[in-house]
Amino acid sequence: MAMARTTTGEVVLHDTELGGGEYVVLAYGAANRDEEVFGETADRFDITRSPNPHVSFGFGEHFCIGASLARLEARVLLEEVLARWPDYAVAGDIDRAPSTLFRQITHVPVLFAP
Ligand code: HEM
């Protein structure tokens, strides 16, 4: 959801002047819902969005080095689960752990059709 940085020099961000050595938070979660980038439907989960310039894996020289592995793991997981149980539904409340860094889900009740 977020990562902290310390500015190495003066920088202007959206009309706000920051000096060097200031502690700032990059809110990736908010950036992925930026209407200036994604338009009026910015807040909607749209897996078909194209182009989709999200920053879930960061950007620039610190772009996540594990992005390809994470995408592969997620794809294999979904392929294997859906191959066995294509018919499923979330069947109750989702539990989350409090965290400013990660959107942590600790429990999801799921009903799989036989
Ligand atoms: C869904 C899974 C993942 C997400 C959402 C994610 C997200 C991110 C983000 C947002 C950054 C950039 C942080 C910044 O701006 O400094 C990052 C960096 C990084 N990630 Fe991931 N990551 C994931 C999986 C992984 C995996 C599987 C690995 C290793 C096997 C990994 C290793 C790293 C490393 C080493 C960096 C630092 C890169 C650098 O600073 O040059 N990540 N990740």
JSON list of C-alpha atoms in Angstrom, two decimals, residues 44-97:
[
{"chain": "A", "resi": 44, "resn": "ARG", "atom": "CA", "xyz": [-13.44, 0.28, -10.06]},
{"chain": "A", "resi": 45, "resn": "PHE", "atom": "CA", "xyz": [-11.60, -3.07, -10.18]},
{"chain": "A", "resi": 46, "resn": "ASP", "atom": "CA", "xyz": [-11.38, -3.63, -13.94]},
{"chain": "A", "resi": 47, "resn": "ILE", "atom": "CA", "xyz": [-9.11, -6.50, -14.85]},
{"chain": "A", "resi": 48, "resn": "THR", "atom": "CA", "xyz": [-9.58, -5.69, -18.57]},
{"chain": "A", "resi": 49, "resn": "ARG", "atom": "CA", "xyz": [-8.30, -2.10, -18.22]},
{"chain": "A", "resi": 50, "resn": "SER", "atom": "CA", "xyz": [-5.85, -1.38, -21.03]},
{"chain": "A", "resi": 51, "resn": "PRO", "atom": "CA", "xyz": [-3.49, 0.34, -20.83]},
{"chain": "A", "resi": 52, "resn": "ASN", "atom": "CA", "xyz": [-3.20, -0.11, -17.08]},
{"chain": "A", "resi": 53, "resn": "PRO", "atom": "CA", "xyz": [-0.33, 2.01, -15.74]},
{"chain": "A", "resi": 54, "resn": "HIS", "atom": "CA", "xyz": [-0.78, 0.86, -12.11]},
{"chain": "A", "resi": 55, "resn": "VAL", "atom": "CA", "xyz": [2.14, 1.12, -9.70]},
{"chain": "A", "resi": 56, "resn": "SER", "atom": "CA", "xyz": [1.48, -1.99, -7.59]},
{"chain": "A", "resi": 57, "resn": "PHE", "atom": "CA", "xyz": [5.06, -3.11, -8.25]},
{"chain": "A", "resi": 58, "resn": "GLY", "atom": "CA", "xyz": [6.50, 0.38, -7.91]},
{"chain": "A", "resi": 59, "resn": "PHE", "atom": "CA", "xyz": [8.17, 2.19, -10.79]},
{"chain": "A", "resi": 60, "resn": "GLY", "atom": "CA", "xyz": [11.52, 3.36, -12.10]},
{"chain": "A", "resi": 61, "resn": "GLU", "atom": "CA", "xyz": [14.80, 2.03, -10.80]},
{"chain": "A", "resi": 62, "resn": "HIS", "atom": "CA", "xyz": [13.22, 0.44, -7.71]},
{"chain": "A", "resi": 63, "resn": "PHE", "atom": "CA", "xyz": [10.59, -1.45, -9.70]},
{"chain": "A", "resi": 64, "resn": "CYS", "atom": "CA", "xyz": [9.92, -4.76, -7.91]},
{"chain": "A", "resi": 65, "resn": "ILE", "atom": "CA", "xyz": [12.56, -7.30, -8.86]},
{"chain": "A", "resi": 66, "resn": "GLY", "atom": "CA", "xyz": [10.12, -10.10, -8.00]},
{"chain": "A", "resi": 67, "resn": "ALA", "atom": "CA", "xyz": [7.24, -8.86, -10.17]},
{"chain": "A", "resi": 68, "resn": "SER", "atom": "CA", "xyz": [7.56, -11.63, -12.78]},
{"chain": "A", "resi": 69, "resn": "LEU", "atom": "CA", "xyz": [7.73, -14.33, -10.08]},
{"chain": "A", "resi": 70, "resn": "ALA", "atom": "CA", "xyz": [4.74, -12.85, -8.22]},
{"chain": "A", "resi": 71, "resn": "ARG", "atom": "CA", "xyz": [2.69, -12.68, -11.44]},
{"chain": "A", "resi": 72, "resn": "LEU", "atom": "CA", "xyz": [3.64, -16.27, -12.35]},
{"chain": "A", "resi": 73, "resn": "GLU", "atom": "CA", "xyz": [2.75, -17.58, -8.87]},
{"chain": "A", "resi": 74, "resn": "ALA", "atom": "CA", "xyz": [-0.61, -15.80, -8.94]},
{"chain": "A", "resi": 75, "resn": "ARG", "atom": "CA", "xyz": [-1.38, -17.12, -12.43]},
{"chain": "A", "resi": 76, "resn": "VAL", "atom": "CA", "xyz": [-0.45, -20.73, -11.56]},
{"chain": "A", "resi": 77, "resn": "LEU", "atom": "CA", "xyz": [-2.49, -20.56, -8.35]},
{"chain": "A", "resi": 78, "resn": "LEU", "atom": "CA", "xyz": [-5.58, -19.29, -10.16]},
{"chain": "A", "resi": 79, "resn": "GLU", "atom": "CA", "xyz": [-5.15, -21.74, -13.06]},
{"chain": "A", "resi": 80, "resn": "GLU", "atom": "CA", "xyz": [-4.83, -24.74, -10.72]},
{"chain": "A", "resi": 81, "resn": "VAL", "atom": "CA", "xyz": [-7.69, -23.76, -8.41]},
{"chain": "A", "resi": 82, "resn": "LEU", "atom": "CA", "xyz": [-10.06, -22.87, -11.25]},
{"chain": "A", "resi": 83, "resn": "ALA", "atom": "CA", "xyz": [-9.17, -26.07, -13.15]},
{"chain": "A", "resi": 84, "resn": "ARG", "atom": "CA", "xyz": [-10.41, -28.09, -10.15]},
{"chain": "A", "resi": 85, "resn": "TRP", "atom": "CA", "xyz": [-13.24, -25.88, -8.88]},
{"chain": "A", "resi": 86, "resn": "PRO", "atom": "CA", "xyz": [-14.38, -23.42, -11.56]},
{"chain": "A", "resi": 87, "resn": "ASP", "atom": "CA", "xyz": [-17.52, -22.69, -9.55]},
{"chain": "A", "resi": 88, "resn": "TYR", "atom": "CA", "xyz": [-16.87, -20.91, -6.29]},
{"chain": "A", "resi": 89, "resn": "ALA", "atom": "CA", "xyz": [-18.10, -18.00, -4.23]},
{"chain": "A", "resi": 90, "resn": "VAL", "atom": "CA", "xyz": [-16.87, -15.93, -1.30]},
{"chain": "A", "resi": 91, "resn": "ALA", "atom": "CA", "xyz": [-19.10, -17.12, 1.52]},
{"chain": "A", "resi": 92, "resn": "GLY", "atom": "CA", "xyz": [-18.74, -14.71, 4.39]},
{"chain": "A", "resi": 93, "resn": "ASP", "atom": "CA", "xyz": [-16.79, -11.90, 5.90]},
{"chain": "A", "resi": 94, "resn": "ILE", "atom": "CA", "xyz": [-13.15, -11.34, 5.00]},
{"chain": "A", "resi": 95, "resn": "ASP", "atom": "CA", "xyz": [-10.73, -10.78, 7.89]},
{"chain": "A", "resi": 96, "resn": "ARG", "atom": "CA", "xyz": [-7.93, -8.26, 7.49]},
{"chain": "A", "resi": 97, "resn": "ALA", "atom": "CA", "xyz": [-4.85, -7.60, 9.58]}
]
